[in-house]
XYZ file of C-alpha atoms in Angstrom:
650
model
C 0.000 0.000 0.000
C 1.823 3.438 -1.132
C 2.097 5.917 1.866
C 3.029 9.096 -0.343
C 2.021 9.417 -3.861
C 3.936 12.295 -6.230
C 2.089 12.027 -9.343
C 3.059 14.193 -12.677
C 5.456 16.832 -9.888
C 6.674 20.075 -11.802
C 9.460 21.918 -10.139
C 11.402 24.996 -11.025
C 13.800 27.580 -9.544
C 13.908 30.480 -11.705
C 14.799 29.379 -14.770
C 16.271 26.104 -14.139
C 13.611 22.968 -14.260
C 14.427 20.113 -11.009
C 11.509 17.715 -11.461
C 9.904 17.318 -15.199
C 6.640 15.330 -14.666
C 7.854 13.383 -12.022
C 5.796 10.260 -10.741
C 7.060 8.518 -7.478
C 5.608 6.406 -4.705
C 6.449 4.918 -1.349
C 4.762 1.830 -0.178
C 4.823 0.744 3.780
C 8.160 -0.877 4.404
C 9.978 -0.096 1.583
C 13.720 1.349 2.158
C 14.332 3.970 -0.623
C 17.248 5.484 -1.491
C 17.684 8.461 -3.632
C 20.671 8.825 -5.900
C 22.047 11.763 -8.121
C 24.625 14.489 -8.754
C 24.442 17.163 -6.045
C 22.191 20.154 -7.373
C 19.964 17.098 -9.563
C 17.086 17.713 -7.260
C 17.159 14.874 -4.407
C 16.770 17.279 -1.401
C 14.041 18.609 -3.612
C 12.148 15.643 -4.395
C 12.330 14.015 -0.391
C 11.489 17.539 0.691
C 8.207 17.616 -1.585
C 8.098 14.065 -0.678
C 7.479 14.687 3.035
C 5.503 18.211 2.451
C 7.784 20.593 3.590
C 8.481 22.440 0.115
C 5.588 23.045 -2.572
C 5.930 22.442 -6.433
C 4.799 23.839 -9.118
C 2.170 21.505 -10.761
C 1.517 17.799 -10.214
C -0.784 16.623 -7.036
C 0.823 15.143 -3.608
C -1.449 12.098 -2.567
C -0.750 10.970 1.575
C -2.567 10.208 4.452
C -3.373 12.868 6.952
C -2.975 10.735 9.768
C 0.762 9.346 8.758
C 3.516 10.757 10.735
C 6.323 11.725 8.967
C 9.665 12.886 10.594
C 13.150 14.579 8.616
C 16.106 14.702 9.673
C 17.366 18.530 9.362
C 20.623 19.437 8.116
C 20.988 22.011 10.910
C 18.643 20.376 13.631
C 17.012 22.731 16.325
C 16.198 21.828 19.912
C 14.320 23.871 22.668
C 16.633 26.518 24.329
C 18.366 25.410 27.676
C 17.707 21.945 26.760
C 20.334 18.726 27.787
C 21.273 16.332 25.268
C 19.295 13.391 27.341
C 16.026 15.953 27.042
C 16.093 16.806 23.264
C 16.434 13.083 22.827
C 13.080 12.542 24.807
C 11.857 15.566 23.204
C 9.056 14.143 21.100
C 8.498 11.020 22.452
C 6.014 11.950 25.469
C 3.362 10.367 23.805
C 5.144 6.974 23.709
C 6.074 6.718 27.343
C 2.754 7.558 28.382
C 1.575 4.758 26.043
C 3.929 2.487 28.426
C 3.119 3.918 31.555
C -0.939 3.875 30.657
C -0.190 0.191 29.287
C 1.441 -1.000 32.287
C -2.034 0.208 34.473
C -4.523 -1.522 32.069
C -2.373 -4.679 32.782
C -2.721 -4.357 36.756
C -6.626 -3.677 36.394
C -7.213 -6.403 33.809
C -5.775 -8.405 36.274
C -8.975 -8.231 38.746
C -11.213 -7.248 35.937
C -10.734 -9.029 32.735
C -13.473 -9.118 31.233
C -14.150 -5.789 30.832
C -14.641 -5.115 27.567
C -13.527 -1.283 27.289
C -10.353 -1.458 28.849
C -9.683 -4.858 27.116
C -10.375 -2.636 23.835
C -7.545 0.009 24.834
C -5.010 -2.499 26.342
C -5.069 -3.924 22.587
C -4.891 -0.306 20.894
C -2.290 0.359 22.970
C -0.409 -2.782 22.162
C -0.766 -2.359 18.516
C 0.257 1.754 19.069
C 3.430 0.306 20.711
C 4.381 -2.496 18.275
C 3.820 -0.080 15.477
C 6.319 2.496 17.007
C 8.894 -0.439 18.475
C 8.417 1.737 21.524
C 8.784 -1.364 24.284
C 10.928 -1.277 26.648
C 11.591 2.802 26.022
C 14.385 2.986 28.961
C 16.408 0.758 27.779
C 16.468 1.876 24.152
C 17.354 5.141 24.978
C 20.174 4.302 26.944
C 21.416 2.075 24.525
C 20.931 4.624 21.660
C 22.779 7.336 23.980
C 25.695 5.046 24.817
C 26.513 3.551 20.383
C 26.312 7.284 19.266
C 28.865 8.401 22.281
C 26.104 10.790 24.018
C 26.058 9.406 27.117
C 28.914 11.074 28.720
C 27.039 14.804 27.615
C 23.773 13.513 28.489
C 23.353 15.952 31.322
C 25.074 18.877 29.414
C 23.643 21.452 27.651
C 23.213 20.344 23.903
C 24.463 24.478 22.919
C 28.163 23.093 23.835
C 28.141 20.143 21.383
C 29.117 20.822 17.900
C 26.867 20.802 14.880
C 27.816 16.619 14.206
C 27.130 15.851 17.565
C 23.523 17.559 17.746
C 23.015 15.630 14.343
C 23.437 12.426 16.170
C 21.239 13.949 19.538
C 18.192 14.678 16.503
C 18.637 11.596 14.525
C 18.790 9.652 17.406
C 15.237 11.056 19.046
C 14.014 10.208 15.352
C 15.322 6.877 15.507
C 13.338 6.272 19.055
C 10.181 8.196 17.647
C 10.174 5.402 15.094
C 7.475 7.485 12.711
C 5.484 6.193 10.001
C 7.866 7.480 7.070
C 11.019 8.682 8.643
C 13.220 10.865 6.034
C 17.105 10.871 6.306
C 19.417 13.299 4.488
C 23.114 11.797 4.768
C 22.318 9.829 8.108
C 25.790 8.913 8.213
C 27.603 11.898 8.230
C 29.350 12.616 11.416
C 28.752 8.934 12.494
C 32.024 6.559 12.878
C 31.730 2.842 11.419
C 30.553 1.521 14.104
C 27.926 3.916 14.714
C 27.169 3.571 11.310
C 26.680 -0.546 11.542
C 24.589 0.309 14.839
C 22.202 2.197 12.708
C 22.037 -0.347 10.082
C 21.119 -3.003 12.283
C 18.450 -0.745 14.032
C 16.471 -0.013 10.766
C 16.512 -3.475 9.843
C 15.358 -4.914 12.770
C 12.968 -2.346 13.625
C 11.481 -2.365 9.962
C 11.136 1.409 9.334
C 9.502 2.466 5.919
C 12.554 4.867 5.005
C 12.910 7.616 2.444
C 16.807 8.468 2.295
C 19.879 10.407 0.628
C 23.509 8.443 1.044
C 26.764 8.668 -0.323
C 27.710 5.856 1.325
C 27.474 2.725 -0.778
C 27.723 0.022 1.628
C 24.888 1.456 3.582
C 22.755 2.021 0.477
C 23.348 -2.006 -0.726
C 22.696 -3.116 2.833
C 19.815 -0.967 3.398
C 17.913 0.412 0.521
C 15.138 -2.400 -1.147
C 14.324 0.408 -4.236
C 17.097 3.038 -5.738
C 15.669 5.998 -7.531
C 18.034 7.897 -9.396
C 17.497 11.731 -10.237
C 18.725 13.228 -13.289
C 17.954 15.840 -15.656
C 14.581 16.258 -13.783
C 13.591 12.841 -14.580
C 13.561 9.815 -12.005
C 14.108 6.173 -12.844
C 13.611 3.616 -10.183
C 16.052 0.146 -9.788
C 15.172 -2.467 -7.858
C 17.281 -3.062 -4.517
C 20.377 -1.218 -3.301
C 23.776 0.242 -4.986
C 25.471 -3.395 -6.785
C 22.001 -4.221 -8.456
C 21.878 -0.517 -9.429
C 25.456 -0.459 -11.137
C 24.243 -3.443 -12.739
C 21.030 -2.535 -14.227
C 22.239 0.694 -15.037
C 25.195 -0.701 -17.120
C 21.865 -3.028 -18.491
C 20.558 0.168 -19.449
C 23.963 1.672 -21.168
C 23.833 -1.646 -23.502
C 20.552 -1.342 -24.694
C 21.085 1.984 -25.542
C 23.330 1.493 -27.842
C 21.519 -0.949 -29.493
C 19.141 1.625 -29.958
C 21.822 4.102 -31.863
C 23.342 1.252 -34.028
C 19.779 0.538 -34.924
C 19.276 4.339 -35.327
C 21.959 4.629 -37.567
C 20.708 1.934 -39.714
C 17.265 3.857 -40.046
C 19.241 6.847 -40.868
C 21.150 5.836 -43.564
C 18.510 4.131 -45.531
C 16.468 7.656 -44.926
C 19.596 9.992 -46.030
C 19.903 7.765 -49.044
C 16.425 8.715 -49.669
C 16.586 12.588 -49.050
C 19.781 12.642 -50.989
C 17.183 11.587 -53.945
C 16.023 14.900 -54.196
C 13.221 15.950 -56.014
C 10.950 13.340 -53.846
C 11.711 14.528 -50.537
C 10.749 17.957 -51.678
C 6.802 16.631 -52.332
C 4.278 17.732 -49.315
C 3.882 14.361 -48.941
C 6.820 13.596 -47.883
C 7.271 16.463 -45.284
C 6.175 13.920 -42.703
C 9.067 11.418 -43.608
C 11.728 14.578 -43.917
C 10.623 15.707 -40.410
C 11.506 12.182 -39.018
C 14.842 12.256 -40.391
C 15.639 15.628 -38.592
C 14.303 14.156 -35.927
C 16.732 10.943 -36.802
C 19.768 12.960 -36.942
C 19.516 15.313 -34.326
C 19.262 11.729 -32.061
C 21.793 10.340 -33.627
C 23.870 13.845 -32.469
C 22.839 13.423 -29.076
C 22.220 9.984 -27.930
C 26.343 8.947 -28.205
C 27.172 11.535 -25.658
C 24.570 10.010 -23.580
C 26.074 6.676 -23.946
C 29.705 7.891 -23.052
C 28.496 9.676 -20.065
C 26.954 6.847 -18.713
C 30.196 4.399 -19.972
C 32.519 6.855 -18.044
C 30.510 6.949 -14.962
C 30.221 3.341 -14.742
C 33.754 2.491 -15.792
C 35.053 4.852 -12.949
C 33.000 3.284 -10.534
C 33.353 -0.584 -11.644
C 36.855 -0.056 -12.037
C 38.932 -2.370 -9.845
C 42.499 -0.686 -7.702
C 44.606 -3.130 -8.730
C 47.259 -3.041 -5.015
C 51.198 -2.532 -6.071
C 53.115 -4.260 -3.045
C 56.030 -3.243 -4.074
C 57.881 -0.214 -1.424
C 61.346 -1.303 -2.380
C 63.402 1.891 -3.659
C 61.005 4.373 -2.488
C 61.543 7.907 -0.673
C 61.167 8.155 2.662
C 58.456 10.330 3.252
C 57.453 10.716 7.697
C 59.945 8.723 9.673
C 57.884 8.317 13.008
C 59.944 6.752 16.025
C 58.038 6.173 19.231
C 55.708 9.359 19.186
C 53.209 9.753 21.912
C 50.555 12.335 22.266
C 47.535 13.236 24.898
C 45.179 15.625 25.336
C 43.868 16.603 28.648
C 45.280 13.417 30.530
C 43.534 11.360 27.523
C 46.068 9.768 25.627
C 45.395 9.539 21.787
C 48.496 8.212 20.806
C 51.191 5.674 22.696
C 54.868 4.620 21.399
C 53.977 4.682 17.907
C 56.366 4.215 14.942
C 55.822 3.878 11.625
C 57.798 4.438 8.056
C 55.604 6.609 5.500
C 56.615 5.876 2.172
C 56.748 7.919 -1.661
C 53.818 5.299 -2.954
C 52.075 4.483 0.543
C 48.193 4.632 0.244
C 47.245 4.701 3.650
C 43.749 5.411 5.490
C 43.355 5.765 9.357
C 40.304 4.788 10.889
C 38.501 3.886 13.822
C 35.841 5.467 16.794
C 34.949 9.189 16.600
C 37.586 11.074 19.116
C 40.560 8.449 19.237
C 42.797 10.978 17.841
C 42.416 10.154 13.929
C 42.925 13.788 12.493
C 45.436 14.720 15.540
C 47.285 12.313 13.578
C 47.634 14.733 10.694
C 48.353 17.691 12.320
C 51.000 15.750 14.218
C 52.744 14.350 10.914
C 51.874 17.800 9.178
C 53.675 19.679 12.103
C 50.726 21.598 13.381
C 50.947 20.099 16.786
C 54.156 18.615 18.396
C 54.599 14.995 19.986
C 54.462 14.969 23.539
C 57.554 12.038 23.523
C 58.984 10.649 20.445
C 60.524 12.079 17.074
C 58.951 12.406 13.768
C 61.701 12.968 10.829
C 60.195 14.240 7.673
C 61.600 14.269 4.547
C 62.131 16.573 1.699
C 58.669 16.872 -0.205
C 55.195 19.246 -0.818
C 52.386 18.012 0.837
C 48.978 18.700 -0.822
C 46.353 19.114 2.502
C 42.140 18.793 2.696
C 40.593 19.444 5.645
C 36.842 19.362 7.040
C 36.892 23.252 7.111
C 38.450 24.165 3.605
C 40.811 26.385 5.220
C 42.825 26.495 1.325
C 39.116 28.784 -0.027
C 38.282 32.296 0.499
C 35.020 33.414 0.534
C 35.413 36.583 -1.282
C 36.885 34.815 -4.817
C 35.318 33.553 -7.679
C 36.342 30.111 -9.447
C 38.514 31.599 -11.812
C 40.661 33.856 -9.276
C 40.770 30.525 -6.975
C 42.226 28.560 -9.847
C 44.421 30.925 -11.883
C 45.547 33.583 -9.164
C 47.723 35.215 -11.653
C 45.677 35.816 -14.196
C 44.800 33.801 -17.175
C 42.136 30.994 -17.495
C 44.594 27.479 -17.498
C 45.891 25.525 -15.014
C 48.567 23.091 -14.676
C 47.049 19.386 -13.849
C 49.827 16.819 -12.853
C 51.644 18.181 -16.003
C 48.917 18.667 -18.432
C 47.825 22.361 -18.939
C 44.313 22.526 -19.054
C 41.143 25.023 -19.642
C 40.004 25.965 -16.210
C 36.323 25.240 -17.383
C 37.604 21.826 -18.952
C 38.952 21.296 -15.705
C 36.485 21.715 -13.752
C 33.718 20.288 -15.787
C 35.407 16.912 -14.661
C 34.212 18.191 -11.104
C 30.836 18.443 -12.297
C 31.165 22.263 -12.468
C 28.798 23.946 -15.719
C 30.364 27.030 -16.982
C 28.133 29.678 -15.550
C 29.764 29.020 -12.141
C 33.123 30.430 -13.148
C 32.191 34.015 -11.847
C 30.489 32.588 -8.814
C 31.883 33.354 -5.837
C 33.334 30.485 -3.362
C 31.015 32.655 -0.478
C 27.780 31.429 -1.934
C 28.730 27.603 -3.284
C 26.938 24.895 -0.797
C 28.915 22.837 1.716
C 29.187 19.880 -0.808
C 30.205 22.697 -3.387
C 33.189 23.882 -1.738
C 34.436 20.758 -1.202
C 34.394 19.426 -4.719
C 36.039 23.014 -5.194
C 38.543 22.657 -2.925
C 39.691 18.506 -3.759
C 39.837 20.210 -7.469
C 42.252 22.568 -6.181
C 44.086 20.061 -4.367
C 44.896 18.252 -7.858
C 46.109 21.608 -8.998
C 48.850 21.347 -7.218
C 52.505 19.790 -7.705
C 52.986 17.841 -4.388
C 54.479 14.082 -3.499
C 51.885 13.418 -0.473
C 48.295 14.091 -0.403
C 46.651 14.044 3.524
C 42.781 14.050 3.189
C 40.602 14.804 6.491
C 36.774 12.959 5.793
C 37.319 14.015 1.829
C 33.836 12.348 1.538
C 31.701 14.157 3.321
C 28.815 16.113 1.363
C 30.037 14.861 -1.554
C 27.437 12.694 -3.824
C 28.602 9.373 -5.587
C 29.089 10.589 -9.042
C 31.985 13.372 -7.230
C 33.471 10.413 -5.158
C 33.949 8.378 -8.336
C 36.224 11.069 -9.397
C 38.264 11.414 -6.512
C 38.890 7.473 -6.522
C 40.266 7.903 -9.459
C 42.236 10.842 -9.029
C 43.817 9.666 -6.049
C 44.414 5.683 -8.152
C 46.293 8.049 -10.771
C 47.944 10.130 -8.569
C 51.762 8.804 -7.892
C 53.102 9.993 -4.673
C 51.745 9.108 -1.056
C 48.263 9.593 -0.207
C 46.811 9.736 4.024
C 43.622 9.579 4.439
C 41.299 9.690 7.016
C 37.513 8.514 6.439
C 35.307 6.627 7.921
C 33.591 5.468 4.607
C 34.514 1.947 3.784
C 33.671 1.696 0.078
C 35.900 4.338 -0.582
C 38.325 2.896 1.929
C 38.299 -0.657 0.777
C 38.687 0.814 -2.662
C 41.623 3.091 -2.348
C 43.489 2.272 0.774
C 46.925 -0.516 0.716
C 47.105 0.063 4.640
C 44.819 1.083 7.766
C 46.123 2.533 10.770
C 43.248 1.537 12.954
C 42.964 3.588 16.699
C 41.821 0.877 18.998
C 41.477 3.525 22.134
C 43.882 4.514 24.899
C 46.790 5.600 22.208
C 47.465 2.134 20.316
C 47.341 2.064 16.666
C 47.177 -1.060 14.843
C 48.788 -1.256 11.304
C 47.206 -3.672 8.528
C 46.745 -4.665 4.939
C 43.354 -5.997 5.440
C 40.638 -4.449 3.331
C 38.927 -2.419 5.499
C 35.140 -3.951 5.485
C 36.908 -7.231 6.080
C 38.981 -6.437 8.836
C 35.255 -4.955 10.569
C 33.513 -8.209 9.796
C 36.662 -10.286 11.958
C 36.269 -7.656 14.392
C 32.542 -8.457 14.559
C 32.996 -12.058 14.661
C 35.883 -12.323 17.469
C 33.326 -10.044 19.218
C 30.791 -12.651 19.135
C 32.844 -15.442 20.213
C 34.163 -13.607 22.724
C 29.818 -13.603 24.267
C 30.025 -17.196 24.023
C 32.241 -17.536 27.094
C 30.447 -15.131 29.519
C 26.997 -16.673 29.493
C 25.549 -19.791 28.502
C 22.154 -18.648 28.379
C 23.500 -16.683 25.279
C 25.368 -19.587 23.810
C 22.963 -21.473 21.135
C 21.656 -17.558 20.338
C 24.780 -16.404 19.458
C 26.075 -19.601 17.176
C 22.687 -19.387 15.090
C 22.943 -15.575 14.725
C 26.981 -16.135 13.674
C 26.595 -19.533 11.540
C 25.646 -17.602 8.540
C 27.979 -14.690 8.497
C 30.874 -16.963 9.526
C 29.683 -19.107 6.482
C 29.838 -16.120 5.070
C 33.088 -14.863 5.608
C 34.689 -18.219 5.570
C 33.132 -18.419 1.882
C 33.487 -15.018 0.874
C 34.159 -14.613 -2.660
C 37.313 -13.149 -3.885
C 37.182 -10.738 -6.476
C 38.554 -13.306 -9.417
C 36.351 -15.607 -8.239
C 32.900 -13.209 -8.563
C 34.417 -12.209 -12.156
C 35.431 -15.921 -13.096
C 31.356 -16.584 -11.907
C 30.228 -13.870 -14.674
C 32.633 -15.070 -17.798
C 33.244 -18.590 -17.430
C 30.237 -19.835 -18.485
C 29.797 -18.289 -21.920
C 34.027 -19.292 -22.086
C 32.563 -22.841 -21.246
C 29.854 -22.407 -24.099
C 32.817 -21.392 -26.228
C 34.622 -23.782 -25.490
C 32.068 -26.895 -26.441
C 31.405 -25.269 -29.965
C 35.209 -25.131 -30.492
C 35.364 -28.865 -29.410
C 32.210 -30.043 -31.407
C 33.574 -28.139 -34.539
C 37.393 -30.155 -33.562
C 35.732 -33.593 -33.242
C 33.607 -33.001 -36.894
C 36.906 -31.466 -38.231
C 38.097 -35.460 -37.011
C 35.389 -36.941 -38.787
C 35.822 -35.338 -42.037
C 38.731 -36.674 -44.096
C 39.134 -33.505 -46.434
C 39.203 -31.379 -43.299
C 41.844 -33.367 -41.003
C 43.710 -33.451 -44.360
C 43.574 -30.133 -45.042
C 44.791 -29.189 -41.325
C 47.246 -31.979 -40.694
C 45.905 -34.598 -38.403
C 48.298 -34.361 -35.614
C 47.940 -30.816 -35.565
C 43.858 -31.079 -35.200
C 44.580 -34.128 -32.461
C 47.194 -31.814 -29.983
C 44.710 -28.970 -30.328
C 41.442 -31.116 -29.153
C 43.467 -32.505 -26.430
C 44.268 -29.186 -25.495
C 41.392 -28.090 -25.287
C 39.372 -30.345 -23.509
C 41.885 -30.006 -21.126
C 41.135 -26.456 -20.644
C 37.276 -27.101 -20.980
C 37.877 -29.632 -17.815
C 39.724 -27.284 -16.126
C 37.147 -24.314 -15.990
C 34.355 -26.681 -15.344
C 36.456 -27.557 -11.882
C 36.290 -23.891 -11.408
C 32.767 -22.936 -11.741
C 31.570 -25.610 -10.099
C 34.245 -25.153 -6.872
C 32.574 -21.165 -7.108
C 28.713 -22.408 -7.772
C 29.759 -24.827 -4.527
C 30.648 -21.848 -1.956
C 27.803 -19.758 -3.358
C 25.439 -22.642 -2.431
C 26.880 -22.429 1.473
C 26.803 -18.717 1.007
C 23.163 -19.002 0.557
C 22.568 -21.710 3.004
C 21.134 -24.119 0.034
């Protein structure tokens, strides 16, 4: 049953058109996320979505009665307010539900068979199964302690800073449990494991969930619909952010069968215009209208088809690791360092060799002294014990507050300082426009003023500026962050092209898995672990030795915690490896390949003017060859087809 109904939405600003006849529906349950270029018009389709913003034409069908909650960019709370009260703010309703629920159950107790407060005990029940609001307490405790509020929860939220109250709101959301709850990068400001924490909440709590992500591993483990905005038209895929790559790359082939067939069309109805005389005849206008129409397609649709090739090829493009540091310059010598802050020490008796082609990406909790990492190795802050040599080199530096921009220049004056509109790009001199239409940048913002560019503006600005530069070590604070996919695609592959040492801090693990050769993980209380894990798999162990670890302190929790881990250890035991999930895709049209070849070797065998032709021998060594090979790859699919089979618990 569809909660919210957008049918035939119009929406302009000024001259520019954001929604074109836009049709879109959420049914109870559903998990949609909403994809796009920043500036395509996803803010603007949730926000007509939950009725906060108007459009132009088009009709808005929902439910007066639903409640639907947003999560605000910049949240606001009620003045004087602690963190533990905004929380609770909102959800009055609920624990009177609890408290009123807990009575009914005392007086049914003497009078059960009263048929009015048998009615409301059930209401009740259904009002608190619908909001997953038993056991209140306990949730928001829990809730306060995985997004690291409970140590504030007494202070006034004004001291927090603006990430922090974004955790307080969502959080109070998240407890609300609405009918439609709408989230606007939900995991922004939230550390992996706040980030899992969240994950596992909306699944288990079934929310029906409208919601903008950058974050691709959340998308494909939460979304069940992706609807992608562009050019103020939607298109919806089915599930989350793999099955989307792969039906939009789906959509990329059968477009171009479309333009070869095009082309086909169009030079049978050339031939025919080129005729003359015929075309001419007002009965033909109708057919010499079609071929305009023909040709101006045939103009457009092939840059259609290499935007969408590019897109995809950046993003299914696999970082092939080099393991090799021998030879390289030593960038950050680090011998011993330790560092603390107000008696809590980040950093213990660390040391560490940064090399010229290290690709490196620290991670862990929220406040374990990531980013005073990079100011140490940077030299904005000095070790409290311990040396750090650094080498001869230019270091290239993005931080969360794009300290490299000023407000008061345009795009031009940012990029070309002295005049002039080129710029130097790791030795190719480009068009600043060419340049920063790779960034996603039209032309008209050239004269635009940093001042006035969003959040997620500046920063593509300012990672563009970064690649301006002629440095050997790039250190990136949370690069990601308001950034949408299409601008991270581009930044993985400027930083896979980019040959000196890149530092990174982020707590996004697509982009980590895909970039990073080594984590530096903060485990609390100053130690730093070093490893060459990917980092999604190095969480998942984590996870795991977690869970075995429950398995000695109670054995009431015993038998729960082996059936909740037999499948994920199945499925990290079975895992597929990344040859193996491409082998899975090609080998069986090789296989089908391979058959025809043998058939047509065996007939070749049978036929004596054929095996005469081609030398017997000859035809003999290459069908024994071949079946060989044919054996060989059938091993190999069907060892793959075996661990998919466990994966799947067939």
């Amino acid at each position: 049953m569809a909660l919210i109904d957008l049918l035939n939405i119009h929406k302009h600003y000024s001259a520019q058109k954001i929604l074109v006849d836009t049709t879109f529906n959420l049914e109870e349950g559903e998990r949609v996320v909403i994809v796009g270029k920043n500036g395509s018009g996803k803010s603007t389709l949730m926000k007509i979505a939950s009725g906060v913003l108007d459009f132009d034409e088009g009709e808005r069908i929902v439910k007066q009665t639903l409640q639907i909650k947003m999560l605000d960019q910049v949240p606001k709370f009620k003045v004087g307010a602690t963190v533990r009260e905004a929380v609770e703010d909102g959800l009055g309703e609920l624990q009177h539900a609890n408290v009123r629920f807990d009575e009914l159950s005392l007086l049914l107790a003497e009078d059960y068979e009263n048929e009015d407060l048998l009615k409301e005990h059930a209401d009740l029940s259904t009002y608190l199964d619908h909001h997953s609001a038993w056991n209140l307490d306990d949730k928001i405790e829990r809730i306060l302690e995985h997004f690291q509020l409970k140590e504030y929860e007494h202070k006034n939220i004004d001291i927090l800073s603006g990430g922090e109250q974004r955790r307080v709101a969502l959080a109070g959301l998240l407890l609300l449990k609405p009918d439609i709850l709408l989230l606007d990068e939900p995991t922004n400001h939230l550390d992996v494991y706040m980030v899992e924490f969240l994950e596992e909440l909306i699944l288990r709590e079934k929310f029906t969930l409208l919601f903008i992500s950058h974050d691709r591993y959340f998308i494909d483990r939460i979304a069940t619909r992706t609807v992608e905005v562009e050019n103020g038209e939607i298109r919806s895929f089915k599930g989350g952010y793999s099955n989307y790559l792969v039906l939009k790359a789906e959509i990329m082939h059968s477009m171009q069968k479309q333009h070869d067939n095009l082309l086909k069309n169009l030079k049978t109805e050339n031939e025919w215009y080129a005729r003359g005389v015929r075309a001419r005849l007002k009965r033909n206008e109708g057919r010499k209208a079609r071929l305009m129409d023909l040709r101006q397609a045939a103009k457009f649709n092939p840059a259609q088809i290499r935007k969408m090739k590019v897109e995809l090829e950046r993003e299914q493009k696999n970082f092939q690791r080099d393991k090799s540091v021998n030879k390289q310059k030593m960038l950050f010598e680090v011998d011993n360092m330790s560092y603390a802050i107000a008696n809590k020490q980040l950093i213990k008796d660390f040391t560490i060799r940064i090399l010229q082609k290290d690709v490196i990406a620290i991670v862990g909790p929220n406040g374990t002294g990531k980013s005073t990492l990079l100011k140490l190795l940077l030299g904005r802050l000095e070790p409290d014990a311990g040396t750090i040599d650094r080498g001869e080199f230019k270091v290239g530096y993005f931080d969360q507050h794009r300290e490299m921009l000023d407000d008061n220049r345009n795009l031009i004056e940012t990029f070309c300082p002295d005049g002039g509109d080129r710029v130097d790009v790791m030795g190719q001199n480009m068009h600043v426009y060419g340049y920063l239409k790779n960034f996603l940048f039209p032309r008209e913002y050239l004269e635009k003023k940093i001042g006035v560019l969003s959040g997620g503006e500046k920063n593509r600005v300012a990672l563009a500026l970064l690649f301006t530069k002629n440095v050997d070590v790039m250190i990136l604070d949370e690069p990601t962050n308001d950034l949408d996919i299409p601008t991270i695609n581009i930044l993985e592959e400027k930083l896979q092209n980019f040959p000196g040492a890149v530092v990174i801090v982020s707590h996004d693990r697509y982009f980590v898995d895909k970039i990073a050769k080594k984590l530096l993980i903060f485990k609390g209380e100053g130690f730093i672990e070093e490893s060459f894990q990917e980092y999604s798999e190095y969480l998942n162990i984590e996870k795991t030795l977690k869970s075995l670890a429950l398995l000695e302190s109670s054995p009431e929790q015993k038998k729960e915690v082996i059936k909740e881990m037999e499948p994920k250890l199945k499925q990290e035991i079975f895992k597929l490896s990344y040859k193996e999930k491409e082998a899975l895709k090609k080998l069986p049209s090789k296989i089908e390949k391979m058959e025809e070849d043998i058939e047509a070797l065996n007939a070749c065998l049978a036929n004596p003017d054929c095996y005469q032709e081609k030398g017997l021998t000859n035809l003999s060594t290459e069908l024994e060859e071949k079946e060989a090979q044919y054996e060989q790859m059938i091993e190999e699919l069907l060892l793959i087809e075996e661990k998919v089979e466990i994966m799947e618990g067939k």
